[in-house]
XYZ file of C-alpha atoms in Angstrom:
620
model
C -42.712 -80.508 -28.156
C -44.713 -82.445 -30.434
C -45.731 -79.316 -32.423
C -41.807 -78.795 -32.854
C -41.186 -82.419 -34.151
C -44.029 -82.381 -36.655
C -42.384 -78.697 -38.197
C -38.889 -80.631 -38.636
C -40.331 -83.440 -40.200
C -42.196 -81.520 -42.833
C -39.119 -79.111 -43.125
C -37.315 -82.855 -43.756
C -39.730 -83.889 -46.159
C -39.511 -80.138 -47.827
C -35.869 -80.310 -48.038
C -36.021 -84.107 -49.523
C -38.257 -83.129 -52.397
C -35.950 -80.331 -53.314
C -33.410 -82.790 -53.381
C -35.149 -85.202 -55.557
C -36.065 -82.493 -57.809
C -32.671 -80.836 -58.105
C -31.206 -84.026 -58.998
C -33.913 -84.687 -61.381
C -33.252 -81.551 -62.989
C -28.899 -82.126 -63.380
C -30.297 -85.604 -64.483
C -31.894 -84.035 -67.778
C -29.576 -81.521 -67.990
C -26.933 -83.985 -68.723
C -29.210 -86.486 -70.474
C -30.314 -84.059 -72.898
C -26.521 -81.943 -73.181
C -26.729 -77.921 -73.927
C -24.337 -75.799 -76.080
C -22.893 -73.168 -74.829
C -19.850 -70.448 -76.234
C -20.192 -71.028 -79.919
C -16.726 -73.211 -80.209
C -17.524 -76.022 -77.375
C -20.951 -78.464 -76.806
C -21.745 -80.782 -74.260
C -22.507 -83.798 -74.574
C -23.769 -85.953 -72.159
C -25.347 -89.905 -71.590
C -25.614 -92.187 -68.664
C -22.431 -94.205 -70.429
C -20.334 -91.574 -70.783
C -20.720 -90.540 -67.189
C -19.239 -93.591 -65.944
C -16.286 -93.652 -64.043
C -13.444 -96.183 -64.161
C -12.593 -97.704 -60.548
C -8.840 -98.757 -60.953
C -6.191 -98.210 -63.247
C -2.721 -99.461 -63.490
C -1.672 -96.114 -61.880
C -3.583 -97.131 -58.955
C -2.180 -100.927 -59.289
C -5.284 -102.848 -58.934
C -4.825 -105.898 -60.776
C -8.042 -107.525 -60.181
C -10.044 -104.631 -61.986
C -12.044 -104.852 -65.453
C -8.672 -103.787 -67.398
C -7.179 -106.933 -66.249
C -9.841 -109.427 -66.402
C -11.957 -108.125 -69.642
C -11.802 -110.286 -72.908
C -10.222 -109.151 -76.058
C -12.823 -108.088 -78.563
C -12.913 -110.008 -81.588
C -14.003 -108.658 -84.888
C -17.469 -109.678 -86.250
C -21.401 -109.416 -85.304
C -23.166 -110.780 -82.457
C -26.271 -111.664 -82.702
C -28.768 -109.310 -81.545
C -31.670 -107.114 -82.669
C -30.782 -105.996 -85.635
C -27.561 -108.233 -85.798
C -25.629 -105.470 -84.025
C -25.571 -105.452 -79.928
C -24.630 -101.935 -78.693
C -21.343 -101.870 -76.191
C -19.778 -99.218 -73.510
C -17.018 -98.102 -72.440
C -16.419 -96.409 -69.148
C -14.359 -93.066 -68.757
C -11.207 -92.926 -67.301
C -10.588 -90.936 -64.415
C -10.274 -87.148 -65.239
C -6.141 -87.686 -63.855
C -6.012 -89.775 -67.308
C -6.889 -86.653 -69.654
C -3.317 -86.541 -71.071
C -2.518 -90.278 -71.188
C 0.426 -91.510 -73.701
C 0.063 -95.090 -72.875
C 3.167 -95.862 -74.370
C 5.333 -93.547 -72.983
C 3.771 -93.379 -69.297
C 6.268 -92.741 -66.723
C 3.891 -94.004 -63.965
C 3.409 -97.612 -65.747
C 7.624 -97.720 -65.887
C 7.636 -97.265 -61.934
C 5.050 -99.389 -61.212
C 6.772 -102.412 -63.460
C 9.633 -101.398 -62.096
C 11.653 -101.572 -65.445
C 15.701 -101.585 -64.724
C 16.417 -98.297 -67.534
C 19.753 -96.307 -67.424
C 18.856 -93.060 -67.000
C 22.131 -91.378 -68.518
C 20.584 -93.047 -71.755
C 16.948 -91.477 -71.936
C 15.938 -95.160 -71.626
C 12.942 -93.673 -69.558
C 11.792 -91.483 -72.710
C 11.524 -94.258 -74.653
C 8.399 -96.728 -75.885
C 7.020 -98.819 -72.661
C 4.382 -99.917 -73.361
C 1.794 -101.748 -71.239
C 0.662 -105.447 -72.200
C -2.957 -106.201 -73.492
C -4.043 -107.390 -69.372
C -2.980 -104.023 -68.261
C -4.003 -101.434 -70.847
C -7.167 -98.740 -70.465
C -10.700 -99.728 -71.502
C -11.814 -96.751 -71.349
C -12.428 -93.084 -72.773
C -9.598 -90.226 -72.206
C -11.905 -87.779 -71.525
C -10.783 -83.797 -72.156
C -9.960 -81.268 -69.761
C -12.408 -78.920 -67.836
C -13.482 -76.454 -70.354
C -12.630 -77.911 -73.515
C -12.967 -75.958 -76.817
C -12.395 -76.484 -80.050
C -9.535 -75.777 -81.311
C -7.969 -72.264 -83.017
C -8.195 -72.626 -86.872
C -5.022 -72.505 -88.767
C -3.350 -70.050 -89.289
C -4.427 -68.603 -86.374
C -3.747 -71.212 -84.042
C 0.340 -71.077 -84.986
C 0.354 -68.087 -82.588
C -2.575 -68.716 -80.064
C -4.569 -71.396 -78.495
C -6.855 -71.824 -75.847
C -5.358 -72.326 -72.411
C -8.111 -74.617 -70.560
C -7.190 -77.090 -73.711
C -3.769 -77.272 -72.364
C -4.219 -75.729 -68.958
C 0.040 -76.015 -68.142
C 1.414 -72.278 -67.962
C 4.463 -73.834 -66.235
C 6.735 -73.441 -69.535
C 5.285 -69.384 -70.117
C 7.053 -68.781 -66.547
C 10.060 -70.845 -67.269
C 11.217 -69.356 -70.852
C 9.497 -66.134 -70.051
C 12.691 -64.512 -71.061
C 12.774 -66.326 -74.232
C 9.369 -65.289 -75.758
C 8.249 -69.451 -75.905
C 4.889 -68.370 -74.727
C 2.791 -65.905 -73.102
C -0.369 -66.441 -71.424
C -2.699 -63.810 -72.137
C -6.445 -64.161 -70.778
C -8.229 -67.139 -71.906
C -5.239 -67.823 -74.482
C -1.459 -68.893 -74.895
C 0.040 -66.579 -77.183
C 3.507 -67.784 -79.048
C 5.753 -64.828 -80.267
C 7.785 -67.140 -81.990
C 10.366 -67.367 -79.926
C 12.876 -69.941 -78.717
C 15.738 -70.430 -76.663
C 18.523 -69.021 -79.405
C 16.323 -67.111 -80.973
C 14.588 -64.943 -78.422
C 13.423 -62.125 -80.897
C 11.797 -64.287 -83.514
C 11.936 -67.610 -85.147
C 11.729 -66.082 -88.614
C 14.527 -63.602 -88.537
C 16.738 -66.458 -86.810
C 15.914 -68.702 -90.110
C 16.965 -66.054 -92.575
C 19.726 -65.567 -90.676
C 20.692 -69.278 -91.323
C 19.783 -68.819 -95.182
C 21.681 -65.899 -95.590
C 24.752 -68.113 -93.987
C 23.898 -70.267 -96.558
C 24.197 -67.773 -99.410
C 20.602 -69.112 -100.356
C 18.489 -66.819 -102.730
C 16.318 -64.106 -100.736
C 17.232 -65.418 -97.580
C 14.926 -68.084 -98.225
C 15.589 -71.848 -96.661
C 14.211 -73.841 -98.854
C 17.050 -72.857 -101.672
C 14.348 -72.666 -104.243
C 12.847 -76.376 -103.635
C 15.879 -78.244 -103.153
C 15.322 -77.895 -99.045
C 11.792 -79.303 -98.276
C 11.937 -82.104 -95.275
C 13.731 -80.182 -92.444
C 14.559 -82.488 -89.042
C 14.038 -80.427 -85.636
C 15.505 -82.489 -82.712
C 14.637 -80.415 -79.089
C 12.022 -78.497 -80.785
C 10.429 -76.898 -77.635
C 7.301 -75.519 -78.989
C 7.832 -75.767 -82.347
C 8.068 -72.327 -83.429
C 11.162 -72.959 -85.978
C 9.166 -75.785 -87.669
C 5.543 -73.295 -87.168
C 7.635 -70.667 -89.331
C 9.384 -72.768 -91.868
C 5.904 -73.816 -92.923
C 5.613 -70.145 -95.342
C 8.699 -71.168 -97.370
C 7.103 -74.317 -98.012
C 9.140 -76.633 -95.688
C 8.142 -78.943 -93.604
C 9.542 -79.923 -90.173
C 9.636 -82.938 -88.085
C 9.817 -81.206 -84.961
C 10.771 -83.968 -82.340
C 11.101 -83.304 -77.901
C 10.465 -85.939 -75.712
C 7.978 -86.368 -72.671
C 10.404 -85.085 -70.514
C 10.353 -82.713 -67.723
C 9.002 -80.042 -70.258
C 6.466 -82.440 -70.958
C 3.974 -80.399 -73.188
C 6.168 -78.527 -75.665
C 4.765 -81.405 -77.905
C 1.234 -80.742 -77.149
C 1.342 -77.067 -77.412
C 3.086 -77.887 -81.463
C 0.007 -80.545 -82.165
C -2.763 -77.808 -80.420
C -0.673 -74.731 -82.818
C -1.440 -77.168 -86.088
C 2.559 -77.434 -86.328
C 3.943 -80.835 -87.285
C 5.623 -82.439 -84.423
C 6.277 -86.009 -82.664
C 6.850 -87.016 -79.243
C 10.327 -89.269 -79.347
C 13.899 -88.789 -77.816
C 17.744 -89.551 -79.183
C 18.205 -92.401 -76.625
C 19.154 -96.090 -77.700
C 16.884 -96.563 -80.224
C 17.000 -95.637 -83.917
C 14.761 -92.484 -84.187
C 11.437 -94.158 -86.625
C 12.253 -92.731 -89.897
C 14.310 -94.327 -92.962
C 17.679 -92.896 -93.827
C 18.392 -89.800 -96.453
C 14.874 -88.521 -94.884
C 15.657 -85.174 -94.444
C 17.744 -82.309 -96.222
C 18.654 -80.031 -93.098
C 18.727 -80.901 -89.797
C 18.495 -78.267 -86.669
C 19.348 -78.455 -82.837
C 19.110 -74.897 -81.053
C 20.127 -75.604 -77.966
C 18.348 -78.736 -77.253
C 20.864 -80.017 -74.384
C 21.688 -83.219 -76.068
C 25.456 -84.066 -75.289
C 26.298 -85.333 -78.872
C 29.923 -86.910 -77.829
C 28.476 -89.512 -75.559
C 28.893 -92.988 -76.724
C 31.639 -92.575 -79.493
C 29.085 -90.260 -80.922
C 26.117 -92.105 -81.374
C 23.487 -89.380 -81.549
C 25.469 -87.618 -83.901
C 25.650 -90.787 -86.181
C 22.045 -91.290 -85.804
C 21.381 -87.875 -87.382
C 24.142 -88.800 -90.322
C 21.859 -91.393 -91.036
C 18.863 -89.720 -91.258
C 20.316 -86.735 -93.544
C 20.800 -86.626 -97.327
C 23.816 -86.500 -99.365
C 24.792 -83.335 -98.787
C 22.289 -82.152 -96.069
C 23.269 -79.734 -93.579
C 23.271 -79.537 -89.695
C 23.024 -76.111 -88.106
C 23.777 -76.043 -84.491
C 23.616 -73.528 -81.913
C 24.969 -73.700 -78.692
C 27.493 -71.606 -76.850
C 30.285 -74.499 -77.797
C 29.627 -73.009 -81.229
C 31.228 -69.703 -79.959
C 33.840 -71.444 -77.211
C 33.388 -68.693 -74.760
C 35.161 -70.575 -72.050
C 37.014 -73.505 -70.892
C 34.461 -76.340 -71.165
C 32.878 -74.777 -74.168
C 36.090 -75.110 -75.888
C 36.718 -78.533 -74.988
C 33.199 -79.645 -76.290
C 33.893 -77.440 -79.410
C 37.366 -78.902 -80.239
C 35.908 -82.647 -79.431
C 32.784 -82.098 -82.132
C 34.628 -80.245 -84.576
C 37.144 -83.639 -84.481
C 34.517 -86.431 -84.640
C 32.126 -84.652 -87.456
C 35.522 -84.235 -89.697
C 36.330 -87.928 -89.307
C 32.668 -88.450 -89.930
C 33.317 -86.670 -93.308
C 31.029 -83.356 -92.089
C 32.520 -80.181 -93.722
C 31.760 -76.516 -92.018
C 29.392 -75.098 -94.744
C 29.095 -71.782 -92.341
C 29.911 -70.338 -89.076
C 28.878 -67.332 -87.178
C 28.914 -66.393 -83.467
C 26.924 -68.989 -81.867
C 26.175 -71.143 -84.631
C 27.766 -73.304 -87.020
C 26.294 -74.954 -90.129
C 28.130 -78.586 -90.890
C 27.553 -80.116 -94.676
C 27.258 -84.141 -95.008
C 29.411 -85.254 -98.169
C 27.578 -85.848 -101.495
C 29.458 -89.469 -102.252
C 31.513 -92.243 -100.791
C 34.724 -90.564 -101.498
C 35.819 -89.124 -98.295
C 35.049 -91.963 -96.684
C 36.635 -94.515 -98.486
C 40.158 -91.984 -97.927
C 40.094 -92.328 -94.286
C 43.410 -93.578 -93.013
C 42.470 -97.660 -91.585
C 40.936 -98.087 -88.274
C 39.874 -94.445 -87.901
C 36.685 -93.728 -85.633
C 33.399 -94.274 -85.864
C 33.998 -97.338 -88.447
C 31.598 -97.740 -91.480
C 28.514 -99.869 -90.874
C 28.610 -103.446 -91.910
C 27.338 -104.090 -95.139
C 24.399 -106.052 -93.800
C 23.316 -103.064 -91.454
C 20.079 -102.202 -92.890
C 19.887 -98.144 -92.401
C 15.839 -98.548 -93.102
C 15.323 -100.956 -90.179
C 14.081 -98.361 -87.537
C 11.367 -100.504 -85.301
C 12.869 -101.422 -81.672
C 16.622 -101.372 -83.299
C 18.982 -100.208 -81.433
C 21.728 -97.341 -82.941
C 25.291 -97.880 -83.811
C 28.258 -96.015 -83.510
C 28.948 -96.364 -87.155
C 28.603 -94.352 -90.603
C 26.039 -95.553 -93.031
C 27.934 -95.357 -96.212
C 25.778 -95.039 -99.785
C 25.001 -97.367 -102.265
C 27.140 -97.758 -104.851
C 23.924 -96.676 -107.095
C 23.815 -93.232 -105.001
C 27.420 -92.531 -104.860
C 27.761 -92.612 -108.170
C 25.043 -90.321 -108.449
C 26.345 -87.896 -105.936
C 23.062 -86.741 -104.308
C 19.889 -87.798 -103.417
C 18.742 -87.315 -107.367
C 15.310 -85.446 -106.012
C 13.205 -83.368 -108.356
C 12.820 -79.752 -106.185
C 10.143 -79.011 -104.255
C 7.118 -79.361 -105.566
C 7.595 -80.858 -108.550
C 9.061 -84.015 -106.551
C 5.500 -84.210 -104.847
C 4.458 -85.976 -108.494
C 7.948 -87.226 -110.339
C 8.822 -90.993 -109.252
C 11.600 -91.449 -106.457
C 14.577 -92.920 -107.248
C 13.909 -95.146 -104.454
C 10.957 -96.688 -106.077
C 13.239 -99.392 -107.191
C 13.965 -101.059 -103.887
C 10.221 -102.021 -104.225
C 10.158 -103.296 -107.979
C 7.409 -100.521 -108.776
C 7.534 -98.905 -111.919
C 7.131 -95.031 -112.958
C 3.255 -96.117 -114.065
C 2.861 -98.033 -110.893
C 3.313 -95.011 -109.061
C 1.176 -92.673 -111.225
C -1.455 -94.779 -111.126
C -1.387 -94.668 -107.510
C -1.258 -91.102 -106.991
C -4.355 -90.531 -109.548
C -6.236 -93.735 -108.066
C -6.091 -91.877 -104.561
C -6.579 -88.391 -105.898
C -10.022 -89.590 -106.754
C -10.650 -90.868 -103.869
C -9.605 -88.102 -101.706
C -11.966 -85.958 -104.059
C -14.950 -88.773 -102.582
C -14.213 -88.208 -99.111
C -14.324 -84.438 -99.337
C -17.713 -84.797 -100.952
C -19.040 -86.925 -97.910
C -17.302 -84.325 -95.722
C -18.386 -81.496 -97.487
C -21.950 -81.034 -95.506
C -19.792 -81.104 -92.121
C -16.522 -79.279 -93.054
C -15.405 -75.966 -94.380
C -11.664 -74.813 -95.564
C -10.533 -74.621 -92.215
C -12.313 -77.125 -90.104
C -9.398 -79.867 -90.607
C -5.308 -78.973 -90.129
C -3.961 -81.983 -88.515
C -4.667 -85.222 -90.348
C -2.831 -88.441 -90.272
C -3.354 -91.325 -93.114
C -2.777 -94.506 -90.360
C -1.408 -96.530 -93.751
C 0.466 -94.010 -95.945
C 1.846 -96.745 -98.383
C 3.605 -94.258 -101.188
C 2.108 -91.076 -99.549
C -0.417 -90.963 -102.579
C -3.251 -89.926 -99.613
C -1.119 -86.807 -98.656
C -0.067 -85.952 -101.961
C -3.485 -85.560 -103.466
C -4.336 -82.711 -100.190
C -1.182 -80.923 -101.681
C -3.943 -77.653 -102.329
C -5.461 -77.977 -98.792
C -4.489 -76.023 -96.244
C -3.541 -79.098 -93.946
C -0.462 -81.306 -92.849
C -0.009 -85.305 -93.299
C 1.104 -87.646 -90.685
C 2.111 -90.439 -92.716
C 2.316 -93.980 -90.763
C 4.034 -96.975 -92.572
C 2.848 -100.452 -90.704
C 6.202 -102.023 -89.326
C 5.738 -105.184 -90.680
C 4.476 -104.020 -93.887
C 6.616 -102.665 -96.996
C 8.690 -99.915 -95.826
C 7.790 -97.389 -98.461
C 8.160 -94.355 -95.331
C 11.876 -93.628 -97.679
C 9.038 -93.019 -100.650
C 6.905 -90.713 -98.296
C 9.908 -88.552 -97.477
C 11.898 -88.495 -101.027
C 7.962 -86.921 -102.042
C 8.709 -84.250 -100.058
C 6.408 -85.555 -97.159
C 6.711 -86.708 -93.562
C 5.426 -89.667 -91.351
C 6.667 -92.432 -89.477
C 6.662 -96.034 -88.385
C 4.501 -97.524 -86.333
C 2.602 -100.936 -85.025
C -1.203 -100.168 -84.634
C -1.251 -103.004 -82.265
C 0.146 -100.575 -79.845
C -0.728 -96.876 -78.605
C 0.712 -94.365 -80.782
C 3.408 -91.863 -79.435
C 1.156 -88.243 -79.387
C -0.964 -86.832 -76.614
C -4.691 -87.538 -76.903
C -6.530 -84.972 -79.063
C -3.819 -84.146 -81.896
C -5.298 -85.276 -84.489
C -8.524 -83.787 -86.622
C -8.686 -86.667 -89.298
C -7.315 -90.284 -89.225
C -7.585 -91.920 -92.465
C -7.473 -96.049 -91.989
C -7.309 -98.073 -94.935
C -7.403 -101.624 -94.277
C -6.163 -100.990 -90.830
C -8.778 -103.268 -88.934
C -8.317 -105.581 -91.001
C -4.496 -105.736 -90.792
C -5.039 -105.594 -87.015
C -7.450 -108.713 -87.306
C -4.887 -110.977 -88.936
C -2.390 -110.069 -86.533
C -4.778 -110.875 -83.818
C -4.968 -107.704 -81.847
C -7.315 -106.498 -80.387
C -10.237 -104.394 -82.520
C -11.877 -102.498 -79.380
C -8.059 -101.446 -78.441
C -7.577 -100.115 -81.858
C -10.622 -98.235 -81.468
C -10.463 -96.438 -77.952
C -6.887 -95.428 -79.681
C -7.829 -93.651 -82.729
C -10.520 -92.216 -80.017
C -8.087 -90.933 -77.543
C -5.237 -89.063 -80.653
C -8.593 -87.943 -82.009
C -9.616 -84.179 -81.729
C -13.621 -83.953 -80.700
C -15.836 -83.082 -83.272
C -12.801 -84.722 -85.592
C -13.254 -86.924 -88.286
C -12.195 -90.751 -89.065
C -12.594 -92.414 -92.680
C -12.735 -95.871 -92.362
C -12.110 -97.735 -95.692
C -12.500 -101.495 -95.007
C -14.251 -104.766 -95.297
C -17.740 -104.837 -94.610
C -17.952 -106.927 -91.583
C -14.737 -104.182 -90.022
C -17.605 -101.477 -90.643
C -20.122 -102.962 -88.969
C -17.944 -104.311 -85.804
C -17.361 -100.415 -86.020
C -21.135 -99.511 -85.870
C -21.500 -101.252 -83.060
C -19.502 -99.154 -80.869
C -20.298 -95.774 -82.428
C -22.510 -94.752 -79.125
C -20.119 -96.474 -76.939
C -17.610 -93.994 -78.414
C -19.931 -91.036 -79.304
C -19.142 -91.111 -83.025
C -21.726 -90.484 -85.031
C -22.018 -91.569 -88.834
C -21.307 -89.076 -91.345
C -21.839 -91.124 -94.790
C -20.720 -94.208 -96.619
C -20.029 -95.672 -100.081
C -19.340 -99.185 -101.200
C -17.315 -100.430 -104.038
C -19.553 -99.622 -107.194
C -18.635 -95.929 -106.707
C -14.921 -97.057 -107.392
C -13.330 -99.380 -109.968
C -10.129 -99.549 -107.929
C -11.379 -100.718 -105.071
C -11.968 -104.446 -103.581
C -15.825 -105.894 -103.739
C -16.417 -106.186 -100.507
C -14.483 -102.572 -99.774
C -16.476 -99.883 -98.122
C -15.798 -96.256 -96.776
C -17.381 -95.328 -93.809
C -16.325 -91.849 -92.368
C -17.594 -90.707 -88.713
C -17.522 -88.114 -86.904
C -16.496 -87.412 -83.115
C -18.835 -85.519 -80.639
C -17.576 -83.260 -78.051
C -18.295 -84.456 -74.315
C -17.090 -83.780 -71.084
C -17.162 -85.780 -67.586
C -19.319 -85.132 -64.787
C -16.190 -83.327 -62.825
C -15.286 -81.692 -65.934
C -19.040 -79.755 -65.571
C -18.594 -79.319 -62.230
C -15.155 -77.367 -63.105
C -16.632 -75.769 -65.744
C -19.662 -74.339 -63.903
């Protein structure tokens, strides 16, 4: 009997060292990090293994999110005079956070929203005692992305492992999942055998040279409301137009990841109560293929909203079995939209079977020959159609200047000549045609310095998604004109509204307030480009580690951020680089431009790939 004992303890003791070893060795492993596959790397650290306890989704008001102190910007002392921080992980539930536009922090504040409205879809977002402090980390099996153009008609399916909308539209060729990839034949719910022969179709409607949209320039900003996937917008981008493709975070809640993953423009944001976030006269043709918005609710609000955003003399093509009236309730909703959009002064431009193509008017005239009192009114005079932050739409017609209906149009060079040429619109800001030239060359040579700190790191199709986090004219986007990339353009809120300037260039952004999260999934974008964005967020008092963990979580891994700021932003930025697993790329201060402030520096960073301990467990 003792003889037995003494075996099991040594077998005990056996087994223990094993353990101990075993964990020694998974220690190291993910100390040290491995690469594996040629497009994804691990990278690991005791910090970024960390897991966060409580969340608001779990309700636990008494964890760090509620109780830690806002980070101030500035040094504290230290060795060095720079004192490393962390940040835990969130849980691996957290890998496709919006913060703003997370249905589980609505239920839990129990926010009174009318559904009928799409209230639900709209910006929530959580105050500064409730928010994540903490990194979104990416799915099991992360990869980099597809390059562009490749990635317009494949990506990798563990990056957004939701097959749920392949099954649903299988008979609509959305997507197709195919191995270890999502393959899009371009097609969507009206145009099941191809988004590109369903836009010639609409060009040939449109009499338009060669089938072409873009009507040789004059068509260039294109507005795609119910986008699904994106694949209209995705094939618009070889006749040189650029889409806004818009869906919501509704119950197909990834069509807008799957356009961000595919390099396609897109936005998450809904036609609810709120103005959509762009200026008015932003776009020159606006598209809704089937996209199950009822556009006669609320005296026609929605439908109004999209007046506003169109052009003198932009078009709206529409298809949707009302288009064709095929029975009863079709015909109702047919006769009902074809009598609102003519007293809304819409023309029918072209019609065929399911779709019809409507034609804003050019000038004031029609309007101004309504009989009295006839529905929707005119907006007030002191309705200003470029307020778009938090304001809620009216049920009225934004009626032109008396400068732009006497020009009858929107007075736009074509495409791409109006890339360079002035706006017209530069005179709602007092600048002058050398004002803006001196712009656009002042950030062409600076755009021409980043790419020579990025050169060691990049190559001609390592960056497709970029977004310049304070666009002012759009001088940042135009001078990438011969890259093979799209622009993001964000105009601050409470700053000068020069979006209108960004989108009479031919360009496309949006509005924003960096003190909150921005409305994308995490890892859309592969460049952010923040100029004097810290230190805007400084003066407003908001918080600088928030700010950070958000350009971390829109970020792409191994994706790049150029910081151009004052000195003391780039070193409160330094600080946190291993906290974040950034890594420092190269930096230039103010000597190496004349334009720029003294105490102005460019700092540009770079993103390393990690995943989670359960992440490598899935993965393995």
């Amino acid at each position: 009997m003792m003889r037995g004992r003494s075996d099991g303890a040594q077998k005990k003791r056996l087994w223990t060292f094993v353990g101990i070893g075993a964990v020694l060795v998974v220690f190291l492993y993910m100390y040290f990090g491995s690469k594996s596959g040629g497009e994804s790397a691990l990278e690991y650290g005791s910090r970024s293994l960390r897991k966060l306890g409580s969340s608001y989704l779990g309700g636990d008001d008494n964890s760090d999110l509620s109780s830690r102190q806002e980070e101030k910007f500035g040094l504290e002392d230290g060795d060095g005079g720079i004192v490393p921080k962390s940040f835990p992980v969130c849980d691996d539930r957290h890998s496709e956070l919006i913060p703003c536009l997370d249905r589980h922090l609505i239920y839990q504040m129990r926010l009174k929203l009318d559904l009928s409205l799409m209230e639900h879809y709209e910006r929530h977002c959580p105050l500064p005692e409730r928010r994540f402090n903490c990194l979104i980390p990416p799915p099991p099996g992360y990869k980099v992305p597809i390059k562009w153009p490749r990635s317009r008609d494949e990506v990798w399916k563990l990056n957004i492992p939701h097959t749920h909308l392949a099954n649903e539209k299988s008979d609509q060729n959305w997507m197709v999942v195919k191995g270890e990839k999502i393959v899009f034949p371009g097609g969507g719910t009206h145009f099941h055998y191809g988004a590109d022969k369903y836009i010639a179709l609409i060009a040939n409607m449109l009499n338009f040279t060669n089938d072409n949209l873009n009507d040789e320039g004059r068509i260039r900003t294109v507005f795609d409301v119910g986008c699904g996937v994106a694949s209209f917008g995705g094939y618009l981008l070889s006749s040189d137009i650029i889409a806004m493709s818009l869906a919501p975070n509704d119950v197909h809640q990834n069509q807008i990841q799957f356009a961000l993953e595919r390099g396609i423009p897109a936005y998450l944001g809904v036609l609810g109560t709120k103005r959509l976030p762009y200026p008015s006269r932003s776009f020159e043709f606006s598209h809704c293929s089937r996209c199950r918005i009822d556009w006669l609710q609320r005296d026609g609000i929605l439908l109004l909203e999209l007046d506003r955003v169109l052009r003198p003399g932009g078009y709206f093509a529409y298809s949707s079995p009302e288009a064709y009236a095929q029975d009863e309730e079709d015909l109702r909703i047919w006769r009902e939209m074809s009598t609102l959009v003519e007293r809304m002064c819409w023309r029918i431009a072209a019609k065929k079977n399911q779709t019809v193509i409507w034609q804003k008017p050019l000038n004031n005239d029609c309007y101004m020959e309504r009989p009295p009192g006839t529905q929707p009114p005119l907006c007030r005079s002191d309705n200003d159609p470029d307020a778009v932050w938090g304001v809620n739409m009216e049920a009225c017609i934004t009626p032109y200047s008396e400068h732009d209906h006497k020009v009858g149009g929107s007075g736009l060079a074509p495409w791409p000549a109006r890339l360079s040429s002035p706006p017209p619109r530069l005179a709602d800001f007092g600048y002058s045609n050398e004002m803006f030239e001196k712009d656009t060359e002042t950030w062409r040579q600076r755009v021409d310095q980043y790419w020579s700190l990025l050169s060691p790191k990049i190559s001609s199709d390592t960056l497709r998604n970029i977004m310049d986090m304070k666009a002012n004219l759009g001088s940042f986007a135009a001078a990438l004109k011969d890259k093979n990339v799209w622009v993001m353009n964000v105009v601050p809120k409470d700053g000068p509204n020069t979006l209108k300037i960004v989108y009479d260039r031919g360009l496309i952004g949006t509005t924003h307030d960096w003190c909150e999260a921005f409305s994308t999934y995490p890892r859309t974008y592969d460049l952010l480009h923040a100029w004097t964005v810290f230190s805007d967020a400084e003066k407003k008092g908001c918080s600088g580690e928030d700010l950070l963990l958000e350009i971390d979580r829109i970020l792409r891994p191994t994706g790049f951020v150029i910081i151009r700021d004052k000195q003391h932003v780039i070193e409160f930025v330094k600080k946190h680089l291993s906290a974040l697993h950034w890594e420092a790329v190269g930096s230039t201060d103010s000597t190496s431009d004349p334009e720029q402030d003294n105490d102005e520096v460019v700092f540009v960073v770079q993103k390393k790939l990690w995943l989670t301990s359960g992440s490598i467990r899935d993965t393995e």
